[in-house]
XYZ file of C-alpha atoms in Angstrom:
742
model
C 17.550 -31.086 -2.559
C 15.147 -30.722 -5.469
C 13.595 -27.302 -6.389
C 11.413 -27.067 -9.485
C 11.588 -23.547 -11.106
C 8.647 -21.442 -11.694
C 6.269 -21.606 -14.646
C 7.734 -19.312 -17.731
C 6.072 -15.989 -17.533
C 5.252 -13.801 -20.607
C 8.548 -12.269 -21.835
C 7.326 -8.708 -21.740
C 6.100 -9.140 -17.787
C 9.470 -10.886 -17.264
C 11.427 -8.000 -18.875
C 9.685 -5.125 -17.259
C 8.727 -6.831 -13.834
C 5.629 -8.064 -12.546
C 5.512 -4.952 -9.922
C 5.877 -2.480 -12.580
C 3.074 -4.124 -14.772
C 0.843 -4.273 -11.565
C 1.748 -0.575 -10.821
C 1.190 0.777 -14.397
C -2.250 -1.340 -14.391
C -3.426 0.246 -10.970
C -2.208 3.863 -12.652
C -4.463 3.260 -15.522
C -7.372 2.300 -13.322
C -6.941 5.511 -11.197
C -6.897 7.659 -14.203
C -9.932 6.156 -15.698
C -11.249 6.849 -11.993
C -10.725 10.200 -12.188
C -12.128 10.700 -15.356
C -15.242 9.242 -14.316
C -15.015 11.634 -11.120
C -17.510 9.350 -8.787
C -18.871 11.505 -5.683
C -16.096 10.216 -3.536
C -13.273 11.287 -5.626
C -15.390 14.767 -6.204
C -15.975 15.139 -2.539
C -12.231 14.708 -1.514
C -11.200 17.524 -4.223
C -13.746 19.693 -2.749
C -12.660 19.209 0.550
C -9.238 20.009 -0.242
C -10.278 23.255 -1.621
C -12.152 24.059 1.450
C -8.951 23.302 3.537
C -7.357 26.090 1.016
C -9.912 28.538 1.991
C -10.018 27.667 5.509
C -6.212 28.323 5.761
C -6.503 31.494 3.624
C -9.992 33.198 3.323
C -10.668 35.958 0.978
C -9.570 39.048 2.714
C -12.235 41.772 2.989
C -10.640 44.876 1.574
C -13.698 46.499 0.292
C -17.171 46.609 1.183
C -19.241 47.223 -1.858
C -22.333 45.444 -0.365
C -24.466 46.128 2.511
C -27.058 43.705 3.649
C -30.415 45.166 4.920
C -31.272 42.152 7.228
C -34.845 41.226 8.093
C -33.529 39.869 11.476
C -35.238 39.069 14.557
C -35.193 42.262 16.218
C -37.164 43.688 12.850
C -39.475 40.575 13.090
C -39.970 41.403 17.083
C -40.576 45.129 16.387
C -42.560 44.999 13.068
C -44.227 41.317 13.044
C -43.514 38.446 11.236
C -42.532 38.088 7.482
C -44.008 38.781 4.800
C -44.620 42.503 5.853
C -47.190 44.589 4.150
C -46.047 45.468 0.579
C -46.419 49.401 1.810
C -43.698 48.739 4.565
C -41.449 47.203 1.867
C -41.876 50.023 -0.266
C -40.979 52.540 2.482
C -37.890 50.370 3.116
C -37.191 50.710 -0.751
C -37.897 54.386 -0.407
C -35.774 55.141 2.398
C -32.678 53.125 0.744
C -33.153 54.908 -2.409
C -33.010 58.391 -0.463
C -30.026 57.284 1.455
C -28.074 56.731 -2.044
C -28.068 53.266 -2.439
C -26.568 52.317 -5.963
C -28.889 49.556 -6.762
C -31.354 47.329 -4.560
C -31.537 43.645 -4.832
C -34.349 41.326 -3.234
C -33.194 37.716 -1.775
C -37.049 37.211 -1.681
C -39.812 36.797 -3.779
C -43.408 38.463 -3.752
C -45.414 35.552 -5.917
C -48.994 36.697 -4.695
C -50.662 39.983 -4.414
C -50.463 41.448 -0.936
C -53.565 40.267 1.240
C -53.313 43.716 3.034
C -54.219 45.674 -0.078
C -57.320 47.993 0.426
C -59.559 46.240 -1.935
C -58.847 42.703 -0.526
C -59.617 44.084 3.005
C -63.074 45.605 1.770
C -63.749 42.233 0.203
C -63.037 40.054 3.515
C -63.962 42.470 6.248
C -67.481 41.567 7.242
C -70.211 44.151 7.868
C -68.308 46.809 6.229
C -70.752 49.612 4.625
C -71.076 49.912 0.842
C -69.639 53.314 0.977
C -66.506 52.253 2.748
C -65.968 49.240 0.683
C -66.288 51.572 -2.462
C -63.834 53.995 -1.086
C -61.405 51.267 -0.334
C -61.662 49.824 -3.476
C -60.660 53.094 -5.219
C -57.677 53.016 -3.351
C -54.127 51.828 -4.816
C -53.049 48.352 -3.967
C -50.229 47.677 -1.662
C -48.481 45.935 -4.710
C -48.868 49.437 -6.536
C -47.472 51.225 -4.088
C -44.488 48.828 -3.890
C -43.914 48.830 -7.709
C -43.993 52.871 -7.758
C -41.389 52.729 -5.316
C -39.453 49.880 -7.129
C -39.945 52.064 -10.456
C -38.571 55.321 -8.890
C -35.484 53.315 -7.783
C -32.746 50.926 -9.425
C -34.258 47.521 -7.830
C -33.749 43.873 -9.032
C -36.204 41.789 -7.820
C -35.615 37.884 -6.752
C -36.969 34.917 -8.241
C -36.766 31.112 -7.669
C -36.331 28.269 -9.423
C -38.916 25.560 -9.087
C -38.713 21.781 -9.658
C -42.222 21.629 -10.722
C -43.031 22.819 -14.053
C -44.579 26.301 -14.589
C -45.770 28.494 -17.665
C -44.103 31.726 -18.641
C -46.719 34.574 -18.590
C -46.770 36.425 -21.505
C -45.722 40.371 -21.639
C -43.409 40.201 -18.759
C -40.039 41.484 -19.507
C -36.992 39.289 -19.557
C -33.029 39.542 -19.831
C -31.442 38.413 -22.590
C -28.359 36.501 -23.436
C -25.621 36.662 -26.305
C -23.402 33.657 -26.914
C -19.837 33.927 -28.034
C -19.285 30.348 -29.132
C -21.505 27.291 -28.926
C -24.630 27.077 -27.017
C -23.535 25.739 -23.640
C -27.435 24.878 -22.543
C -26.687 20.957 -22.324
C -24.015 21.865 -19.353
C -26.296 24.524 -17.157
C -28.509 23.226 -14.345
C -31.950 23.295 -15.470
C -35.341 23.663 -13.850
C -38.700 23.185 -15.327
C -40.256 25.972 -13.172
C -39.789 29.589 -12.105
C -41.445 31.341 -9.532
C -42.019 35.280 -10.066
C -43.039 37.976 -8.755
C -46.548 39.305 -9.198
C -46.647 40.972 -12.741
C -47.032 44.959 -11.762
C -43.638 44.534 -9.688
C -42.034 42.378 -12.454
C -42.770 45.370 -14.878
C -41.596 48.106 -12.466
C -38.300 46.568 -11.759
C -35.161 47.333 -13.091
C -34.239 43.541 -13.276
C -34.786 40.384 -12.250
C -32.615 37.463 -11.205
C -32.710 34.180 -9.516
C -31.663 33.797 -5.896
C -31.219 29.978 -6.273
C -28.226 28.518 -4.692
C -27.543 24.610 -5.432
C -25.475 23.341 -3.162
C -22.772 20.511 -3.426
C -23.429 16.919 -2.382
C -22.437 17.607 1.146
C -24.502 20.583 1.602
C -21.788 23.069 1.362
C -22.143 25.932 -0.947
C -18.746 26.457 -2.835
C -20.093 27.424 -6.461
C -23.081 29.985 -7.173
C -24.611 29.585 -10.549
C -24.448 32.862 -12.353
C -27.046 31.410 -15.358
C -29.643 28.884 -14.954
C -32.437 27.364 -17.669
C -35.865 27.812 -16.266
C -39.067 27.008 -18.125
C -36.742 26.322 -21.051
C -34.826 29.530 -21.163
C -31.681 30.916 -19.347
C -32.234 32.969 -16.477
C -29.521 35.316 -14.715
C -28.696 34.842 -10.989
C -29.469 37.831 -8.811
C -25.895 38.648 -8.565
C -25.453 38.672 -12.284
C -28.619 40.929 -13.006
C -27.603 43.204 -10.485
C -24.181 43.779 -12.401
C -25.983 43.932 -15.701
C -28.179 46.607 -14.379
C -25.194 48.412 -12.899
C -23.361 48.406 -15.961
C -26.469 49.326 -17.959
C -25.973 46.397 -20.244
C -29.054 45.156 -22.377
C -28.062 41.493 -22.082
C -25.571 39.373 -20.622
C -22.943 37.668 -22.985
C -21.715 33.939 -22.112
C -18.408 32.949 -23.681
C -18.477 29.400 -24.112
C -16.924 26.399 -25.930
C -17.454 22.635 -26.408
C -16.626 22.090 -22.765
C -19.538 24.537 -21.634
C -19.366 28.080 -20.213
C -16.219 29.699 -19.833
C -17.304 33.059 -18.609
C -20.127 35.552 -18.063
C -19.236 38.951 -19.705
C -20.721 42.608 -18.971
C -19.086 45.833 -20.007
C -16.036 46.174 -17.646
C -16.305 42.688 -16.365
C -15.418 39.133 -17.204
C -16.452 36.682 -14.835
C -14.646 33.325 -15.204
C -17.201 30.531 -14.712
C -17.033 26.595 -14.711
C -18.602 24.723 -17.144
C -22.034 24.747 -15.623
C -22.067 28.616 -15.395
C -21.257 28.704 -11.835
C -18.780 30.868 -9.881
C -16.248 29.330 -7.455
C -16.348 31.632 -4.643
C -13.522 32.513 -2.469
C -15.319 32.873 0.803
C -14.643 35.577 3.610
C -15.859 34.668 7.064
C -19.258 35.530 7.919
C -19.362 39.506 8.776
C -21.783 41.439 10.759
C -20.355 44.423 9.805
C -22.095 43.796 5.991
C -25.516 43.741 7.979
C -28.049 46.578 8.774
C -31.195 45.810 10.517
C -34.330 46.684 8.451
C -35.821 48.088 11.662
C -33.076 50.658 11.765
C -33.703 51.798 8.326
C -37.426 51.934 8.694
C -37.309 53.948 12.137
C -34.536 56.174 10.598
C -31.724 55.115 12.929
C -29.389 53.769 10.653
C -26.399 55.653 9.197
C -27.066 56.594 5.571
C -23.471 56.168 4.997
C -23.747 52.491 5.121
C -25.742 52.210 1.968
C -24.633 55.399 0.036
C -23.372 54.278 -3.298
C -23.518 50.650 -2.350
C -25.409 47.809 -3.457
C -28.000 46.860 -1.110
C -29.285 43.386 -0.961
C -32.539 42.894 1.311
C -32.813 39.542 3.102
C -33.061 37.767 6.192
C -30.961 36.382 9.050
C -34.059 35.086 10.944
C -33.261 31.687 11.823
C -37.413 30.785 11.466
C -37.300 31.841 7.797
C -34.701 28.871 6.988
C -32.578 30.860 4.750
C -28.803 29.485 6.274
C -26.194 27.926 4.136
C -22.882 26.355 4.978
C -19.673 27.336 3.397
C -16.048 26.045 3.534
C -15.505 28.727 6.305
C -18.621 28.850 8.205
C -20.760 26.342 9.330
C -23.609 28.612 8.812
C -24.351 31.890 7.244
C -27.564 33.647 5.685
C -28.205 32.724 2.049
C -28.291 36.413 1.348
C -24.642 36.834 2.597
C -23.840 34.258 -0.055
C -25.067 36.684 -2.820
C -23.125 39.526 -1.013
C -20.041 37.542 -1.189
C -20.444 36.577 -5.014
C -20.819 40.464 -5.533
C -17.788 41.509 -3.466
C -15.528 38.636 -5.123
C -16.782 39.710 -8.685
C -16.216 43.552 -7.979
C -12.642 43.007 -6.220
C -11.908 40.373 -9.088
C -11.558 37.827 -6.310
C -13.412 34.680 -7.726
C -11.772 31.422 -8.170
C -11.668 29.430 -11.115
C -11.457 25.924 -12.057
C -10.743 25.578 -15.330
C -12.033 22.813 -17.856
C -8.412 21.965 -18.529
C -7.560 21.415 -14.548
C -8.583 17.578 -14.633
C -6.443 17.025 -17.633
C -3.416 18.793 -15.801
C -4.014 16.641 -12.940
C -4.164 13.520 -14.637
C -0.817 14.507 -16.634
C 0.812 15.183 -13.452
C -0.315 12.151 -11.550
C 1.068 10.333 -14.613
C 4.315 11.844 -14.650
C 5.027 11.547 -11.038
C 3.671 7.563 -11.288
C 5.750 6.879 -14.002
C 8.672 8.133 -12.265
C 8.137 6.205 -9.154
C 7.695 2.917 -11.558
C 10.651 3.874 -13.487
C 13.043 4.770 -10.464
C 11.663 2.473 -7.830
C 14.350 -0.418 -8.488
C 17.425 1.903 -8.821
C 16.871 4.290 -5.796
C 15.353 2.031 -3.187
C 12.367 2.133 -0.817
C 14.135 4.815 1.324
C 15.626 7.367 -1.484
C 12.196 6.673 -3.336
C 10.078 7.573 0.026
C 12.371 10.646 0.481
C 11.822 11.827 -3.404
C 8.243 11.232 -3.161
C 8.163 13.644 -0.151
C 10.027 16.244 -1.924
C 7.573 15.630 -4.874
C 4.709 15.718 -2.658
C 5.693 19.139 -1.343
C 6.502 20.706 -4.611
C 2.706 19.256 -5.981
C 1.199 21.038 -2.739
C 3.103 24.024 -3.141
C 2.245 24.582 -6.905
C -1.489 23.875 -5.835
C -1.347 26.599 -2.961
C 0.433 28.965 -5.186
C -1.945 29.007 -7.954
C -4.885 28.954 -5.271
C -3.241 31.985 -3.294
C -1.731 34.106 -5.629
C -3.849 33.385 -8.928
C -7.063 32.524 -7.725
C -6.990 28.999 -9.911
C -7.861 25.927 -8.483
C -5.524 22.645 -8.982
C -6.241 19.593 -7.093
C -2.954 18.277 -5.508
C -5.181 15.168 -3.873
C -5.205 13.207 -7.120
C -1.592 13.380 -8.184
C -0.549 12.649 -4.658
C -3.025 10.018 -4.370
C -2.306 8.182 -7.342
C 1.325 8.146 -7.003
C 0.728 6.918 -3.441
C -1.196 4.423 -4.707
C 1.289 3.225 -7.438
C 4.070 3.444 -4.403
C 2.097 1.320 -2.466
C 1.633 -1.390 -4.983
C 4.990 -1.175 -5.791
C 5.772 -1.831 -1.861
C 2.804 -4.363 -1.638
C 4.287 -6.092 -4.665
C 7.729 -6.239 -3.607
C 6.715 -7.260 -0.144
C 4.413 -10.113 -1.563
C 7.180 -11.276 -3.708
C 9.581 -11.133 -0.728
C 7.167 -13.119 1.430
C 6.312 -15.565 -1.529
C 10.134 -16.048 -1.742
C 10.609 -16.580 1.500
C 7.765 -19.007 1.676
C 9.443 -20.739 -1.274
C 12.661 -20.855 0.702
C 10.689 -22.207 3.353
C 9.064 -24.925 1.387
C 12.337 -25.556 -0.343
C 14.514 -26.082 2.723
C 12.119 -26.785 5.496
C 12.651 -30.762 4.822
C 16.716 -30.281 4.716
C 17.482 -27.518 7.419
C 16.406 -26.898 10.873
C 13.657 -24.585 11.751
C 15.988 -22.080 13.013
C 18.010 -21.983 10.047
C 14.924 -21.928 7.710
C 13.693 -18.812 9.368
C 17.264 -17.311 9.156
C 17.456 -17.922 5.562
C 13.871 -16.603 4.979
C 14.609 -13.626 6.830
C 17.737 -12.903 4.678
C 17.238 -14.603 1.595
C 20.268 -12.704 0.255
C 22.397 -15.495 1.867
C 21.064 -17.800 -0.518
C 23.285 -17.483 -3.285
C 22.250 -19.728 -6.101
C 23.703 -20.493 -9.340
C 27.122 -22.150 -8.383
C 29.146 -20.857 -5.772
C 32.906 -22.344 -4.379
C 33.014 -22.448 -0.900
C 34.230 -24.828 1.796
C 31.783 -27.305 2.880
C 31.757 -30.378 5.151
C 30.026 -33.331 3.385
C 28.594 -36.376 4.965
C 27.444 -39.757 3.586
C 25.671 -42.437 5.595
C 24.236 -45.940 4.724
C 22.896 -48.954 6.475
C 25.017 -51.759 6.149
C 23.543 -54.809 5.096
C 20.514 -53.297 3.683
C 20.413 -55.832 0.924
C 19.560 -58.405 3.561
C 17.203 -56.413 5.307
C 15.360 -55.617 2.149
C 15.250 -59.431 1.651
C 13.823 -60.194 5.039
C 11.010 -57.709 3.927
C 10.453 -59.214 0.599
C 7.045 -60.369 1.161
C 6.294 -56.973 2.968
C 7.118 -53.992 0.971
C 5.038 -51.431 3.034
C 6.759 -53.056 6.055
C 10.244 -52.167 4.398
C 9.106 -48.711 3.701
C 7.850 -48.124 7.202
C 11.333 -49.344 8.384
C 12.904 -46.916 6.337
C 10.887 -43.839 7.385
C 11.599 -45.094 10.773
C 15.295 -44.831 10.719
C 15.723 -42.004 8.189
C 13.455 -39.659 10.515
C 15.976 -39.787 13.395
C 19.022 -39.684 11.249
C 17.423 -36.342 9.382
C 16.636 -34.872 12.699
C 19.910 -35.264 13.838
C 21.482 -33.692 10.936
C 18.968 -30.945 10.820
C 19.356 -30.298 14.356
C 23.266 -29.600 13.967
C 22.864 -26.978 11.397
C 23.085 -29.485 8.710
C 21.432 -29.660 5.157
C 19.840 -32.698 3.637
C 21.059 -32.902 0.087
C 19.174 -35.834 -0.811
C 18.105 -39.506 -0.026
C 19.443 -42.635 -1.835
C 17.488 -45.340 -0.636
C 18.673 -45.949 2.720
C 21.525 -43.528 2.204
C 21.761 -39.940 2.972
C 23.911 -36.932 1.836
C 24.212 -33.630 3.857
C 26.380 -30.826 4.159
C 27.516 -28.145 5.917
C 28.283 -24.324 5.810
C 25.612 -23.937 3.046
C 23.397 -22.175 2.062
C 24.165 -20.335 5.385
C 27.307 -19.716 6.778
C 28.427 -22.259 9.755
C 31.734 -21.276 11.273
C 31.649 -24.500 13.170
C 30.808 -26.808 10.358
C 33.244 -29.859 10.926
C 32.256 -29.963 14.790
C 28.572 -29.923 14.010
C 28.909 -32.473 11.461
C 30.690 -34.642 13.951
C 28.126 -33.894 16.607
C 25.385 -34.974 14.165
C 27.192 -38.119 13.414
C 27.622 -39.311 16.945
C 23.917 -38.283 17.438
C 22.981 -40.566 14.305
C 24.610 -43.404 16.030
C 23.182 -42.881 19.427
C 19.783 -42.591 17.658
C 20.476 -45.667 15.818
C 21.055 -47.732 19.014
C 17.868 -46.475 20.726
C 16.012 -47.813 17.690
C 17.544 -50.916 17.639
C 16.984 -51.407 21.286
C 13.064 -50.712 20.849
C 13.156 -52.869 17.904
C 14.380 -55.701 19.818
C 11.932 -55.167 22.615
C 9.231 -54.815 20.177
C 10.602 -58.450 18.478
C 10.767 -60.236 22.034
C 7.067 -58.867 22.643
C 5.684 -60.051 19.270
C 8.126 -63.143 18.973
C 9.326 -62.224 15.485
C 12.882 -62.096 14.649
C 14.904 -58.717 14.097
C 17.615 -57.751 12.257
C 19.798 -54.882 14.005
C 20.481 -51.666 11.707
C 24.010 -50.344 11.627
C 25.120 -47.234 10.028
C 28.344 -46.439 8.638
C 29.128 -42.481 8.182
C 31.857 -40.852 6.192
C 32.417 -37.216 6.535
C 35.055 -34.846 4.799
C 35.931 -31.089 4.586
C 37.113 -29.175 1.672
C 36.443 -26.846 -1.558
C 33.171 -27.397 -3.085
C 30.848 -26.030 -5.725
C 27.371 -25.577 -4.305
C 24.468 -24.306 -6.109
C 21.535 -25.105 -8.361
C 22.516 -28.130 -10.717
C 20.374 -29.534 -13.323
C 18.302 -28.518 -16.208
C 16.144 -25.638 -16.961
C 13.292 -28.139 -16.223
C 14.455 -29.549 -12.741
C 17.344 -28.635 -10.827
C 18.726 -29.574 -7.525
C 20.513 -27.633 -4.752
C 23.788 -29.793 -4.423
C 27.038 -29.935 -4.086
C 30.101 -31.226 -6.490
C 33.815 -31.597 -6.330
C 36.437 -34.066 -5.080
C 35.601 -33.423 -1.282
C 32.257 -35.163 -2.088
C 33.633 -37.887 -3.752
C 35.967 -38.579 -0.893
C 33.424 -38.425 1.680
C 31.278 -41.004 -0.254
C 34.536 -42.959 -0.158
C 35.258 -42.624 3.455
C 31.699 -43.863 4.253
C 32.578 -47.099 2.124
C 35.497 -47.504 4.242
C 33.768 -47.576 7.552
C 32.744 -51.021 6.154
C 36.897 -51.927 5.645
C 37.909 -50.766 8.963
C 34.835 -51.998 10.822
C 33.934 -48.408 12.618
C 30.951 -46.123 12.137
C 32.409 -42.850 11.638
C 35.529 -42.369 9.492
C 36.625 -38.757 8.996
C 38.677 -37.202 6.386
C 42.286 -35.428 7.489
C 40.683 -31.738 6.972
C 37.922 -32.723 9.235
C 39.796 -34.522 11.871
C 42.147 -31.525 11.917
C 39.412 -29.049 12.530
C 37.977 -30.871 15.456
C 41.066 -32.160 17.301
C 41.097 -31.614 21.074
C 37.462 -31.525 20.932
C 36.228 -34.537 19.927
C 37.544 -38.305 20.541
C 39.673 -38.661 17.296
C 41.952 -41.527 15.853
C 44.123 -41.822 13.314
C 43.240 -45.081 11.565
C 45.315 -45.080 8.309
C 46.475 -43.670 5.197
C 44.741 -44.776 2.154
C 44.780 -44.324 -1.374
C 40.741 -44.650 -2.175
C 39.819 -46.263 -5.425
C 39.839 -43.625 -8.197
C 42.078 -41.190 -6.502
C 46.025 -40.877 -6.983
C 46.741 -39.275 -3.799
C 46.596 -40.765 -0.404
C 44.245 -39.412 2.373
C 44.758 -39.720 5.958
C 41.631 -41.110 7.552
C 40.379 -41.073 11.273
C 37.727 -42.577 13.368
C 35.537 -40.319 15.291
C 35.152 -42.531 18.640
C 33.250 -40.236 20.827
C 32.538 -36.735 22.148
C 34.625 -34.033 24.123
C 33.969 -35.844 27.438
C 35.374 -38.927 26.039
C 38.112 -37.086 24.392
C 39.011 -35.446 28.061
C 38.745 -38.684 29.819
C 42.298 -40.217 31.039
C 41.311 -43.553 29.521
C 40.859 -42.215 26.192
C 44.222 -40.420 26.409
C 45.911 -43.431 27.220
C 44.302 -45.100 24.203
C 45.380 -42.248 22.015
C 48.923 -42.723 23.189
C 48.873 -46.612 22.381
C 47.301 -45.926 19.187
C 49.719 -43.729 17.845
C 52.280 -45.762 19.091
C 50.708 -48.709 17.044
C 50.636 -46.924 13.742
C 54.134 -45.522 14.191
C 55.310 -49.167 14.809
C 53.228 -50.443 12.126
C 54.693 -47.687 9.494
C 58.208 -48.655 10.928
C 57.735 -51.957 10.179
C 58.346 -52.904 13.561
C 55.890 -55.872 13.785
C 56.689 -57.173 17.250
C 56.302 -53.750 18.713
C 53.056 -53.410 16.483
C 51.381 -56.339 17.797
C 52.274 -55.474 21.530
C 50.648 -52.219 20.768
C 47.607 -53.844 19.523
C 47.017 -55.650 22.729
C 47.388 -52.281 24.832
C 44.887 -50.504 22.446
C 42.332 -53.809 22.651
C 42.518 -53.204 26.628
C 42.163 -49.790 26.731
C 39.636 -49.502 23.852
C 37.209 -51.808 25.067
C 33.720 -50.597 24.678
C 34.217 -48.085 21.918
C 33.923 -50.703 18.934
C 37.428 -50.448 17.851
C 37.669 -54.419 18.215
C 37.314 -55.310 14.826
C 39.765 -52.480 13.763
C 42.518 -53.707 15.607
C 41.715 -57.170 14.272
C 42.514 -55.873 10.798
C 45.558 -54.661 11.653
C 46.534 -58.019 13.344
C 45.807 -59.610 10.273
C 48.056 -57.019 8.266
C 50.965 -57.353 10.742
C 50.549 -61.158 10.426
C 50.747 -60.826 6.550
C 53.534 -58.344 6.708
C 55.526 -60.630 8.766
C 55.081 -63.667 6.253
C 55.642 -61.381 3.096
C 57.144 -57.953 3.990
C 55.725 -54.875 1.958
C 58.261 -53.459 -0.906
C 60.840 -51.292 0.037
C 59.192 -48.118 -0.936
C 56.376 -48.979 1.125
C 55.144 -45.608 2.961
C 52.373 -47.298 5.199
C 49.697 -46.165 2.682
C 46.921 -48.874 2.329
C 45.331 -49.134 -1.678
C 41.436 -49.372 -1.048
C 39.948 -52.060 -3.422
C 36.545 -51.131 -2.864
C 34.228 -48.010 -2.823
């Protein structure tokens, strides 16, 4: 059975292993993917951080911020927003009187109040000149609000615009100082800025952007503390509130080559990411933060709710479309996001995702994956899976600890995902290699083994121990007698000879394979087969003998079919007769050959004897000759008759040979038992030099063995008896016949 080895692989791949090479390549691709950080990778990381916050939202230990809410009740009672600036001024004044530490607007007043007296005088038709003049002399509503703003500590809101705008001259601006390289390239940039009317801007203690930039999925996780609008740095509303409260004239940004690292104010250092945004540890939406604007204006609120607190004025009214989604809430008012920024900063409960985090995640992924690649062949799948589970729990625990105790974000999904990907590649590669190995086994053995044996061998390839193994085998040789004459008959029809060979080799092969035999090779019209390799066959001798009997039966059926065809076609036909030799003994089985081509075959004296036994089937004119070990193994289960002791050509030791006359049914029949007794008596008389008794037993054997194809065997013994009567054998003759032919 011939097998061609796979083409040589590169030495390095062969030494390391294809599975490890592929796993390493996948690891490198995953590392590059993480460094590139496409949206799906980023989203997975952010969703993991969301899960942390859902499991442990920020506890609300302090309430430094109160939200004055322009809610639905306030709008129903006081009219739609925007309100008159005088009402807003009244709101500011009442909050100031209640002791608010600072007041910040999550709103912008970009246009003059249309309800100012001068504007009303111009728009009311039929107004007399005196009334018009009196109204024109009254202060504008914007002026009234500006005076209220100036009398308090108010931070006005601004918003970034995607449309370009030109900064007006003379308006106050918040300055920035840099501690490190210019980080402008990393900060979110907007071409325009929407401001309040100039007199409000000039009266305010500060101005900050309430612009929030959600992530790609619309969830607010980070809030910028600094943005670039109209080409300059502008503080966010929360940062400006802190600047005003600390009395600082400017904001300092600590930066490095990666971008912004922190916003620094007297007594505060707020860690940020490279873009200058702060990662928020969100608390759930809490109505306790809110005071209705209506209750402030009508005086029914509790002043203690705003005393010495930062007051944010914003809206939760659905119609004003200022709602946001956070990791812990599907929707909260946008002003509450700013409140949570201030709470987090003031209670030092912000999160941070440092610039080195990505490198740590990559190194962790590489370390775990390299460990998997290195130990996979050593530990095996089960132990590797268990170790992987322990490592996964460890990584998740480290990530959770850093989040919950240190407020530092570390993504566990990339190390876990990368190591899982590497593990999957190893498993898939090994599975594919195993399947390919099984397929190679199927391809190599499918023509030589039964489908059931091929399936068993493919399912348990470890049973195929290649490279030379000594074991007990049963060897069969079969040959078509008189094939030279048959070939000559087809000398003018080579294709007909080929078709005939296929026609008789196929049923013979099927008989062998059907009895768990392995086809070793075809040698013209001859077949060599063996049992008990590559798979164990505890009943190898019986299976080989059953196969031999079936081969004879199939050849008889084929001859009958050929005779029918010949009679119908009016052409002659030569019958096909098969001689079979079977022997059992120790052999070496495995890959035999060269590095370029090898055979899965058998070697040993047992093989040579089996070949000689097949040749002796011609000498003794029987179809199936068995060696002594084979005959002993099947004694009582098959119809077996010892026929001689011979010394085959090339052998010094004699071999007892037997003929396989039939199956178990024949062996159990009374007629065969009588034949066996007569046959044993024949051999005893023959070996005892009692030629007269031998001749008598020959006649008994002929009578009882009629129809079993033993006539020519007994003719052979009759000739020997006649010859020994004329010329007796030497005194040391032990009944051993020396075979002169193979």
